[in-house]
Amino acid sequence: MLFRHLLTQLKCQIQDLDGAFGGVKLEALKIIETPTKAVLNLETGVLAQWTNTGEITLPIQQPVEISSSAPVKLQGELMLQPGQTEFYADIKTSAGTFPRVQIVPVAGGEFGAGRSYLVMINFRNKKPVELKADVTPWETGATGEGDVSTK
């Protein structure tokens, strides 16, 4: 009997690249907006009918300190639908939550079936973007024109 892995496996490491996350701990990591169920045809060995879009959580038993000295390997792995070019993760730390962090293969392309990927989650000291929107009344601007032609 030949066993062939049909899913994509993600293993994760975390690291503080700028030393700006001293004392901060990773509390949760979950892949979001991803199919969580499939049908396996036992005769052909083909996975099909991916459904039930939801979340898949990496089991983190105790918060893990984000180190600036060396990458920290997280225990466990995520088993996901292959053939995707990207995944999105919600990452919760003791300093706050980082929503929709994009995960892509370093070499480009898609995450393959039967392959295991080591995902390096780099924490960097970037200034957060602050967006503010004020409501203002519409004002008439310049005029414009357009031509409609039958030819």
PDB file of C-alpha atoms in Angstrom:
ATOM      1  CA  MET A   1       0.000   0.000   0.000  1.00  0.00           C
ATOM      2  CA  LEU A   2       1.293   3.426  -0.953  1.00  0.00           C
ATOM      3  CA  PHE A   3       0.372   6.403   1.194  1.00  0.00           C
ATOM      4  CA  ARG A   4       0.439   9.814  -0.441  1.00  0.00           C
ATOM      5  CA  HIS A   5      -0.155  13.068   1.450  1.00  0.00           C
ATOM      6  CA  LEU A   6      -2.919  15.109  -0.206  1.00  0.00           C
ATOM      7  CA  LEU A   7      -2.868  18.252   1.931  1.00  0.00           C
ATOM      8  CA  THR A   8      -0.491  21.181   2.376  1.00  0.00           C
ATOM      9  CA  GLN A   9       1.261  21.331   5.752  1.00  0.00           C
ATOM     10  CA  LEU A  10       2.398  24.591   7.364  1.00  0.00           C
ATOM     11  CA  LYS A  11       4.840  24.639  10.272  1.00  0.00           C
ATOM     12  CA  CYS A  12       5.549  28.030  11.811  1.00  0.00           C
ATOM     13  CA  GLN A  13       8.392  29.930  13.449  1.00  0.00           C
ATOM     14  CA  ILE A  14       8.253  33.425  14.925  1.00  0.00           C
ATOM     15  CA  GLN A  15      10.948  36.054  15.311  1.00  0.00           C
ATOM     16  CA  ASP A  16      11.222  39.711  16.325  1.00  0.00           C
ATOM     17  CA  LEU A  17      13.499  41.152  13.626  1.00  0.00           C
ATOM     18  CA  ASP A  18      13.844  44.654  15.084  1.00  0.00           C
ATOM     19  CA  GLY A  19      13.869  43.934  18.825  1.00  0.00           C
ATOM     20  CA  ALA A  20      10.668  45.966  19.192  1.00  0.00           C
ATOM     21  CA  PHE A  21       8.529  43.154  20.635  1.00  0.00           C
ATOM     22  CA  GLY A  22      10.481  42.496  23.841  1.00  0.00           C
ATOM     23  CA  GLY A  23       8.265  40.767  26.394  1.00  0.00           C
ATOM     24  CA  VAL A  24       5.448  40.277  23.874  1.00  0.00           C
ATOM     25  CA  LYS A  25       3.974  36.791  23.589  1.00  0.00           C
ATOM     26  CA  LEU A  26       2.149  35.033  20.781  1.00  0.00           C
ATOM     27  CA  GLU A  27      -1.218  33.862  22.087  1.00  0.00           C
ATOM     28  CA  ALA A  28      -3.085  32.586  19.009  1.00  0.00           C
ATOM     29  CA  LEU A  29      -2.614  31.941  15.313  1.00  0.00           C
ATOM     30  CA  LYS A  30      -5.428  30.908  13.019  1.00  0.00           C
ATOM     31  CA  ILE A  31      -5.775  30.591   9.278  1.00  0.00           C
ATOM     32  CA  ILE A  32      -8.966  32.355   8.220  1.00  0.00           C
ATOM     33  CA  GLU A  33     -11.251  32.243   5.197  1.00  0.00           C
ATOM     34  CA  THR A  34     -10.126  28.751   4.182  1.00  0.00           C
ATOM     35  CA  PRO A  35     -12.085  25.610   3.307  1.00  0.00           C
ATOM     36  CA  THR A  36     -12.108  23.180   6.228  1.00  0.00           C
ATOM     37  CA  LYS A  37     -13.816  20.119   4.720  1.00  0.00           C
ATOM     38  CA  ALA A  38     -13.323  18.004   1.595  1.00  0.00           C
ATOM     39  CA  VAL A  39     -14.558  14.739   0.137  1.00  0.00           C
ATOM     40  CA  LEU A  40     -11.973  12.018  -0.527  1.00  0.00           C
ATOM     41  CA  ASN A  41     -12.729   9.560  -3.307  1.00  0.00           C
ATOM     42  CA  LEU A  42     -11.140   6.335  -2.018  1.00  0.00           C
ATOM     43  CA  GLU A  43     -11.064   4.748  -5.464  1.00  0.00           C
ATOM     44  CA  THR A  44      -9.176   7.582  -7.169  1.00  0.00           C
ATOM     45  CA  GLY A  45      -7.434   9.162  -4.173  1.00  0.00           C
ATOM     46  CA  VAL A  46      -8.670  12.605  -5.238  1.00  0.00           C
ATOM     47  CA  LEU A  47      -9.803  15.285  -2.794  1.00  0.00           C
ATOM     48  CA  ALA A  48     -12.746  17.273  -4.097  1.00  0.00           C
ATOM     49  CA  GLN A  49     -15.705  19.384  -3.092  1.00  0.00           C
ATOM     50  CA  TRP A  50     -13.887  21.682  -0.682  1.00  0.00           C
ATOM     51  CA  THR A  51     -16.514  23.372   1.494  1.00  0.00           C
ATOM     52  CA  ASN A  52     -17.213  24.959   4.848  1.00  0.00           C
ATOM     53  CA  THR A  53     -15.052  28.083   4.629  1.00  0.00           C
ATOM     54  CA  GLY A  54     -13.899  28.960   8.124  1.00  0.00           C
ATOM     55  CA  GLU A  55     -10.876  28.951  10.425  1.00  0.00           C
ATOM     56  CA  ILE A  56      -8.170  26.445  11.266  1.00  0.00           C
ATOM     57  CA  THR A  57      -6.316  27.192  14.501  1.00  0.00           C
ATOM     58  CA  LEU A  58      -2.751  26.236  15.409  1.00  0.00           C
ATOM     59  CA  PRO A  59      -3.032  24.756  18.913  1.00  0.00           C
ATOM     60  CA  ILE A  60      -0.954  27.000  21.180  1.00  0.00           C
ATOM     61  CA  GLN A  61      -1.123  25.611  24.733  1.00  0.00           C
ATOM     62  CA  GLN A  62       0.865  28.399  26.437  1.00  0.00           C
ATOM     63  CA  PRO A  63       1.732  31.885  25.116  1.00  0.00           C
ATOM     64  CA  VAL A  64       5.117  31.875  23.350  1.00  0.00           C
ATOM     65  CA  GLU A  65       7.593  34.732  23.773  1.00  0.00           C
ATOM     66  CA  ILE A  66       8.600  36.409  20.515  1.00  0.00           C
ATOM     67  CA  SER A  67      12.409  36.371  20.561  1.00  0.00           C
ATOM     68  CA  SER A  68      14.791  38.727  18.788  1.00  0.00           C
ATOM     69  CA  SER A  69      17.820  36.451  19.268  1.00  0.00           C
ATOM     70  CA  ALA A  70      16.660  33.406  17.279  1.00  0.00           C
ATOM     71  CA  PRO A  71      13.522  32.058  15.593  1.00  0.00           C
ATOM     72  CA  VAL A  72      11.151  30.200  17.901  1.00  0.00           C
ATOM     73  CA  LYS A  73       9.547  27.072  16.462  1.00  0.00           C
ATOM     74  CA  LEU A  74       5.850  26.719  17.239  1.00  0.00           C
ATOM     75  CA  GLN A  75       4.584  23.272  18.155  1.00  0.00           C
ATOM     76  CA  GLY A  76       2.046  21.626  15.881  1.00  0.00           C
ATOM     77  CA  GLU A  77       1.165  22.145  12.255  1.00  0.00           C
ATOM     78  CA  LEU A  78      -1.671  23.303  10.056  1.00  0.00           C
ATOM     79  CA  MET A  79      -3.091  20.960   7.407  1.00  0.00           C
ATOM     80  CA  LEU A  80      -4.689  22.966   4.599  1.00  0.00           C
ATOM     81  CA  GLN A  81      -6.178  22.778   1.114  1.00  0.00           C
ATOM     82  CA  PRO A  82      -3.409  22.514  -1.496  1.00  0.00           C
ATOM     83  CA  GLY A  83      -3.269  24.559  -4.677  1.00  0.00           C
ATOM     84  CA  GLN A  84      -3.677  27.934  -2.963  1.00  0.00           C
ATOM     85  CA  THR A  85      -1.384  30.857  -3.808  1.00  0.00           C
ATOM     86  CA  GLU A  86      -1.886  32.476  -0.404  1.00  0.00           C
ATOM     87  CA  PHE A  87      -3.375  32.007   3.028  1.00  0.00           C
ATOM     88  CA  TYR A  88      -4.453  34.652   5.534  1.00  0.00           C
ATOM     89  CA  ALA A  89      -3.864  34.454   9.275  1.00  0.00           C
ATOM     90  CA  ASP A  90      -5.149  36.322  12.296  1.00  0.00           C
ATOM     91  CA  ILE A  91      -2.296  36.577  14.804  1.00  0.00           C
ATOM     92  CA  LYS A  92      -3.035  37.495  18.414  1.00  0.00           C
ATOM     93  CA  THR A  93      -0.264  38.672  20.738  1.00  0.00           C
ATOM     94  CA  SER A  94      -0.203  40.110  24.232  1.00  0.00           C
ATOM     95  CA  ALA A  95       0.346  43.516  22.531  1.00  0.00           C
ATOM     96  CA  GLY A  96      -2.637  43.257  20.181  1.00  0.00           C
ATOM     97  CA  THR A  97      -4.100  41.419  17.218  1.00  0.00           C
ATOM     98  CA  PHE A  98      -2.747  41.520  13.674  1.00  0.00           C
ATOM     99  CA  PRO A  99      -5.592  40.626  11.285  1.00  0.00           C
ATOM    100  CA  ARG A 100      -5.310  39.131   7.785  1.00  0.00           C
ATOM    101  CA  VAL A 101      -1.542  38.592   7.681  1.00  0.00           C
ATOM    102  CA  GLN A 102      -0.786  37.236   4.205  1.00  0.00           C
ATOM    103  CA  ILE A 103       1.246  34.023   3.905  1.00  0.00           C
ATOM    104  CA  VAL A 104       2.688  33.197   0.469  1.00  0.00           C
ATOM    105  CA  PRO A 105       5.295  30.684  -0.750  1.00  0.00           C
ATOM    106  CA  VAL A 106       8.726  32.367  -0.866  1.00  0.00           C
ATOM    107  CA  ALA A 107       9.410  30.850  -4.288  1.00  0.00           C
ATOM    108  CA  GLY A 108       6.049  32.023  -5.618  1.00  0.00           C
ATOM    109  CA  GLY A 109       3.433  29.801  -7.195  1.00  0.00           C
ATOM    110  CA  GLU A 110       1.082  27.781  -5.059  1.00  0.00           C
ATOM    111  CA  PHE A 111       1.203  25.635  -1.941  1.00  0.00           C
ATOM    112  CA  GLY A 112       1.491  22.056  -3.205  1.00  0.00           C
ATOM    113  CA  ALA A 113      -0.192  18.854  -2.111  1.00  0.00           C
ATOM    114  CA  GLY A 114       2.049  16.553  -0.095  1.00  0.00           C
ATOM    115  CA  ARG A 115       4.448  19.362   0.749  1.00  0.00           C
ATOM    116  CA  SER A 116       5.410  20.814   4.094  1.00  0.00           C
ATOM    117  CA  TYR A 117       6.291  24.511   4.334  1.00  0.00           C
ATOM    118  CA  LEU A 118       8.185  26.244   7.125  1.00  0.00           C
ATOM    119  CA  VAL A 119       6.548  29.649   7.531  1.00  0.00           C
ATOM    120  CA  MET A 120       8.666  32.363   9.162  1.00  0.00           C
ATOM    121  CA  ILE A 121       6.450  34.928  10.842  1.00  0.00           C
ATOM    122  CA  ASN A 122       8.568  38.055  11.202  1.00  0.00           C
ATOM    123  CA  PHE A 123       7.506  40.723  13.653  1.00  0.00           C
ATOM    124  CA  ARG A 124       8.805  44.126  12.590  1.00  0.00           C
ATOM    125  CA  ASN A 125       8.680  47.558  14.152  1.00  0.00           C
ATOM    126  CA  LYS A 126       6.523  49.420  11.662  1.00  0.00           C
ATOM    127  CA  LYS A 127       4.548  52.508  12.436  1.00  0.00           C
ATOM    128  CA  PRO A 128       0.860  51.669  12.245  1.00  0.00           C
ATOM    129  CA  VAL A 129      -1.166  53.516   9.664  1.00  0.00           C
ATOM    130  CA  GLU A 130      -3.821  55.744  11.135  1.00  0.00           C
ATOM    131  CA  LEU A 131      -6.805  56.431   8.916  1.00  0.00           C
ATOM    132  CA  LYS A 132      -9.286  59.161   9.632  1.00  0.00           C
ATOM    133  CA  ALA A 133     -12.318  60.059   7.575  1.00  0.00           C
ATOM    134  CA  ASP A 134     -14.413  63.179   7.996  1.00  0.00           C
ATOM    135  CA  VAL A 135     -17.754  63.701   6.315  1.00  0.00           C
ATOM    136  CA  THR A 136     -17.797  66.761   4.070  1.00  0.00           C
ATOM    137  CA  PRO A 137     -20.520  68.078   1.780  1.00  0.00           C
ATOM    138  CA  TRP A 138     -20.356  67.483  -1.976  1.00  0.00           C
ATOM    139  CA  GLU A 139     -19.023  70.421  -3.948  1.00  0.00           C
ATOM    140  CA  THR A 140     -19.438  71.027  -7.659  1.00  0.00           C
ATOM    141  CA  GLY A 141     -16.151  70.599  -9.475  1.00  0.00           C
ATOM    142  CA  ALA A 142     -15.213  71.270 -13.078  1.00  0.00           C
ATOM    143  CA  THR A 143     -17.439  70.214 -15.945  1.00  0.00           C
ATOM    144  CA  GLY A 144     -16.834  67.226 -18.223  1.00  0.00           C
ATOM    145  CA  GLU A 145     -18.171  65.873 -21.494  1.00  0.00           C
ATOM    146  CA  GLY A 146     -18.396  62.640 -23.471  1.00  0.00           C
ATOM    147  CA  ASP A 147     -19.359  61.709 -27.035  1.00  0.00           C
ATOM    148  CA  VAL A 148     -21.652  58.795 -27.968  1.00  0.00           C
ATOM    149  CA  SER A 149     -21.160  57.488 -31.482  1.00  0.00           C
ATOM    150  CA  THR A 150     -23.069  54.899 -33.497  1.00  0.00           C
ATOM    151  CA  LYS A 151     -19.909  53.786 -35.345  1.00  0.00           C
TER     152      LYS A 151
END
